């Protein structure tokens, strides 16, 4: 069964929603002030304390520094999701298991995923993460099956996630904007519930 990651959690109400609906992964945006979903280290600590321990926590970052990765490790995140740039040295020395994000703008963006030796998972996102925009999923159909956890993100909603799972059978699907309240103040309980149900029940 395809797993589910709900990303961009930022307040206790979001955590209550997640604890009730039990996705497999919970994502928290950190050290990226351009995002309205960005939270502070203190807020992350408070929310992690509330999160059901059966749900894996993921710190979502963009081109993190060594100090930021150390803070993420100290907070006790299960994974760190890395967008942007990071040196091979820093990647190999990271103490928290890494999910490497690839922003797909074309087939050339995908490259050889076998080269990512120091990561546990790979997340394929749209060219502009968090934008709610999708990309051509068919580009991923020929990816070699390996031991990496393959996450699909970018423009997923409760309406299209079943199709995405049926087409690609990824390890997990990832959603943020697709399950937000209209005012972007947090997650919409019913949208999250429907998204999880549709992802897990896809044939």
One Martini backbone bead per residue (centre of mass of N, CA, C, O) as a GRO file, in nm:
protein
  203
    1UNK     BB    1   0.095   0.037   0.023
    2UNK     BB    2   0.067   0.357  -0.009
    3UNK     BB    3   0.203   0.623   0.128
    4UNK     BB    4   0.172   0.919   0.352
    5UNK     BB    5   0.238   1.278   0.314
    6UNK     BB    6   0.212   1.556   0.529
    7UNK     BB    7   0.271   1.895   0.455
    8UNK     BB    8   0.309   2.197   0.632
    9UNK     BB    9   0.317   2.202   0.933
   10UNK     BB   10   0.226   2.472   1.204
   11UNK     BB   11   0.014   2.353   1.425
   12UNK     BB   12  -0.178   2.198   1.663
   13UNK     BB   13  -0.419   2.144   1.474
   14UNK     BB   14  -0.263   1.982   1.268
   15UNK     BB   15  -0.174   1.757   1.464
   16UNK     BB   16  -0.454   1.660   1.541
   17UNK     BB   17  -0.528   1.574   1.256
   18UNK     BB   18  -0.294   1.371   1.214
   19UNK     BB   19  -0.343   1.188   1.463
   20UNK     BB   20  -0.629   1.100   1.363
   21UNK     BB   21  -0.545   1.006   1.048
   22UNK     BB   22  -0.265   0.862   1.005
   23UNK     BB   23  -0.018   0.910   0.859
   24UNK     BB   24   0.322   0.833   0.788
   25UNK     BB   25   0.393   1.143   0.733
   26UNK     BB   26   0.548   1.454   0.864
   27UNK     BB   27   0.582   1.792   0.754
   28UNK     BB   28   0.847   2.049   0.811
   29UNK     BB   29   0.922   2.374   0.761
   30UNK     BB   30   1.272   2.487   0.744
   31UNK     BB   31   1.476   2.751   0.683
   32UNK     BB   32   1.223   2.902   0.495
   33UNK     BB   33   1.095   3.220   0.478
   34UNK     BB   34   0.933   3.218   0.200
   35UNK     BB   35   0.744   3.039   0.357
   36UNK     BB   36   0.427   3.010   0.515
   37UNK     BB   37   0.528   2.720   0.653
   38UNK     BB   38   0.733   2.826   0.830
   39UNK     BB   39   0.930   2.724   1.114
   40UNK     BB   40   1.056   2.716   1.412
   41UNK     BB   41   1.240   2.553   1.636
   42UNK     BB   42   1.040   2.580   1.868
   43UNK     BB   43   0.789   2.484   1.715
   44UNK     BB   44   0.899   2.210   1.635
   45UNK     BB   45   0.933   2.104   1.922
   46UNK     BB   46   0.632   2.128   2.002
   47UNK     BB   47   0.510   1.950   1.770
   48UNK     BB   48   0.674   1.689   1.820
   49UNK     BB   49   0.552   1.641   2.108
   50UNK     BB   50   0.252   1.591   1.975
   51UNK     BB   51   0.336   1.371   1.795
   52UNK     BB   52   0.285   1.077   1.681
   53UNK     BB   53   0.523   0.819   1.695
   54UNK     BB   54   0.408   0.661   1.431
   55UNK     BB   55   0.492   0.926   1.294
   56UNK     BB   56   0.696   1.047   1.063
   57UNK     BB   57   0.945   1.289   1.069
   58UNK     BB   58   0.993   1.591   0.853
   59UNK     BB   59   1.244   1.797   0.745
   60UNK     BB   60   1.210   2.088   0.541
   61UNK     BB   61   1.460   2.194   0.302
   62UNK     BB   62   1.697   2.455   0.176
   63UNK     BB   63   2.009   2.450   0.155
   64UNK     BB   64   2.156   2.343   0.404
   65UNK     BB   65   2.336   2.369   0.677
   66UNK     BB   66   2.522   2.227   0.913
   67UNK     BB   67   2.374   2.360   1.152
   68UNK     BB   68   2.085   2.286   1.064
   69UNK     BB   69   2.126   1.977   1.063
   70UNK     BB   70   2.196   1.963   1.364
   71UNK     BB   71   1.924   2.071   1.468
   72UNK     BB   72   1.752   1.847   1.346
   73UNK     BB   73   1.886   1.619   1.502
   74UNK     BB   74   1.830   1.730   1.790
   75UNK     BB   75   1.511   1.724   1.758
   76UNK     BB   76   1.443   1.422   1.618
   77UNK     BB   77   1.422   1.360   1.336
   78UNK     BB   78   1.375   1.107   1.101
   79UNK     BB   79   1.392   1.326   0.863
   80UNK     BB   80   1.547   1.489   0.573
   81UNK     BB   81   1.443   1.729   0.336
   82UNK     BB   82   1.622   1.811   0.028
   83UNK     BB   83   1.658   2.104  -0.125
   84UNK     BB   84   1.866   2.196  -0.358
   85UNK     BB   85   2.178   2.243  -0.216
   86UNK     BB   86   2.451   1.996  -0.163
   87UNK     BB   87   2.710   1.849  -0.049
   88UNK     BB   88   2.855   1.545  -0.040
   89UNK     BB   89   2.977   1.575   0.238
   90UNK     BB   90   2.720   1.665   0.392
   91UNK     BB   91   2.547   1.425   0.308
   92UNK     BB   92   2.734   1.197   0.432
   93UNK     BB   93   2.728   1.345   0.736
   94UNK     BB   94   2.443   1.309   0.788
   95UNK     BB   95   2.249   1.202   1.072
   96UNK     BB   96   1.998   1.223   0.897
   97UNK     BB   97   1.789   1.089   0.705
   98UNK     BB   98   1.758   1.121   0.347
   99UNK     BB   99   1.548   1.327   0.138
  100UNK     BB  100   1.570   1.380  -0.202
  101UNK     BB  101   1.499   1.653  -0.399
  102UNK     BB  102   1.332   1.672  -0.726
  103UNK     BB  103   1.293   1.908  -0.976
  104UNK     BB  104   1.058   1.878  -1.236
  105UNK     BB  105   1.106   2.004  -1.585
  106UNK     BB  106   1.228   1.731  -1.702
  107UNK     BB  107   1.386   1.447  -1.794
  108UNK     BB  108   1.672   1.568  -1.709
  109UNK     BB  109   1.611   1.595  -1.397
  110UNK     BB  110   1.634   1.296  -1.305
  111UNK     BB  111   1.841   1.108  -1.393
  112UNK     BB  112   2.062   0.921  -1.185
  113UNK     BB  113   1.950   0.772  -0.896
  114UNK     BB  114   2.199   0.585  -0.831
  115UNK     BB  115   2.392   0.830  -0.728
  116UNK     BB  116   2.222   0.837  -0.448
  117UNK     BB  117   2.380   0.690  -0.192
  118UNK     BB  118   2.312   0.900   0.072
  119UNK     BB  119   2.005   0.806   0.043
  120UNK     BB  120   1.674   0.690   0.126
  121UNK     BB  121   1.523   0.913  -0.053
  122UNK     BB  122   1.297   1.023  -0.326
  123UNK     BB  123   1.167   1.341  -0.441
  124UNK     BB  124   0.914   1.429  -0.669
  125UNK     BB  125   0.878   1.753  -0.802
  126UNK     BB  126   0.806   2.037  -0.893
  127UNK     BB  127   0.963   2.319  -1.000
  128UNK     BB  128   0.757   2.446  -0.769
  129UNK     BB  129   0.744   2.411  -0.460
  130UNK     BB  130   0.419   2.450  -0.319
  131UNK     BB  131   0.229   2.543  -0.579
  132UNK     BB  132   0.030   2.301  -0.694
  133UNK     BB  133   0.198   2.189  -0.922
  134UNK     BB  134   0.249   1.980  -1.177
  135UNK     BB  135   0.357   1.688  -1.364
  136UNK     BB  136   0.478   1.448  -1.578
  137UNK     BB  137   0.450   1.128  -1.469
  138UNK     BB  138   0.560   0.955  -1.712
  139UNK     BB  139   0.868   1.011  -1.651
  140UNK     BB  140   0.862   0.779  -1.405
  141UNK     BB  141   0.796   0.490  -1.531
  142UNK     BB  142   1.123   0.414  -1.601
  143UNK     BB  143   1.219   0.373  -1.335
  144UNK     BB  144   1.419   0.215  -1.140
  145UNK     BB  145   1.410  -0.037  -0.918
  146UNK     BB  146   1.479   0.019  -0.573
  147UNK     BB  147   1.569   0.098  -0.230
  148UNK     BB  148   1.427   0.351  -0.261
  149UNK     BB  149   1.227   0.601  -0.159
  150UNK     BB  150   0.940   0.698  -0.349
  151UNK     BB  151   0.827   1.024  -0.398
  152UNK     BB  152   0.520   1.199  -0.469
  153UNK     BB  153   0.485   1.531  -0.597
  154UNK     BB  154   0.290   1.779  -0.713
  155UNK     BB  155  -0.042   1.863  -0.732
  156UNK     BB  156  -0.180   1.708  -0.519
  157UNK     BB  157  -0.503   1.550  -0.461
  158UNK     BB  158  -0.797   1.398  -0.389
  159UNK     BB  159  -0.866   1.376  -0.705
  160UNK     BB  160  -0.555   1.257  -0.819
  161UNK     BB  161  -0.414   1.035  -0.637
  162UNK     BB  162  -0.530   0.770  -0.746
  163UNK     BB  163  -0.404   0.794  -1.028
  164UNK     BB  164  -0.108   0.817  -0.941
  165UNK     BB  165  -0.091   0.542  -0.799
  166UNK     BB  166  -0.184   0.364  -1.039
  167UNK     BB  167   0.053   0.457  -1.235
  168UNK     BB  168   0.326   0.434  -1.019
  169UNK     BB  169   0.359   0.310  -0.739
  170UNK     BB  170   0.461   0.453  -0.496
  171UNK     BB  171   0.572   0.467  -0.184
  172UNK     BB  172   0.481   0.784  -0.186
  173UNK     BB  173   0.272   1.058  -0.102
  174UNK     BB  174   0.266   1.426  -0.140
  175UNK     BB  175   0.114   1.693   0.062
  176UNK     BB  176  -0.010   2.044   0.091
  177UNK     BB  177  -0.190   2.252  -0.074
  178UNK     BB  178  -0.421   2.025  -0.131
  179UNK     BB  179  -0.495   2.052   0.215
  180UNK     BB  180  -0.577   2.343   0.247
  181UNK     BB  181  -0.695   2.610   0.351
  182UNK     BB  182  -0.802   2.895   0.204
  183UNK     BB  183  -0.617   3.080   0.417
  184UNK     BB  184  -0.351   2.906   0.497
  185UNK     BB  185  -0.359   2.828   0.823
  186UNK     BB  186  -0.401   2.518   0.733
  187UNK     BB  187  -0.556   2.222   0.762
  188UNK     BB  188  -0.799   2.018   0.605
  189UNK     BB  189  -0.954   1.760   0.734
  190UNK     BB  190  -1.122   1.648   0.489
  191UNK     BB  191  -0.892   1.653   0.281
  192UNK     BB  192  -0.703   1.466   0.430
  193UNK     BB  193  -0.891   1.225   0.455
  194UNK     BB  194  -0.944   1.186   0.149
  195UNK     BB  195  -0.654   1.156   0.057
  196UNK     BB  196  -0.582   0.903   0.219
  197UNK     BB  197  -0.804   0.719   0.114
  198UNK     BB  198  -0.735   0.742  -0.194
  199UNK     BB  199  -0.442   0.640  -0.174
  200UNK     BB  200  -0.502   0.357  -0.024
  201UNK     BB  201  -0.753   0.268  -0.239
  202UNK     BB  202  -0.597   0.230  -0.481
  203UNK     BB  203  -0.590   0.013  -0.784
   0.00000   0.00000   0.00000
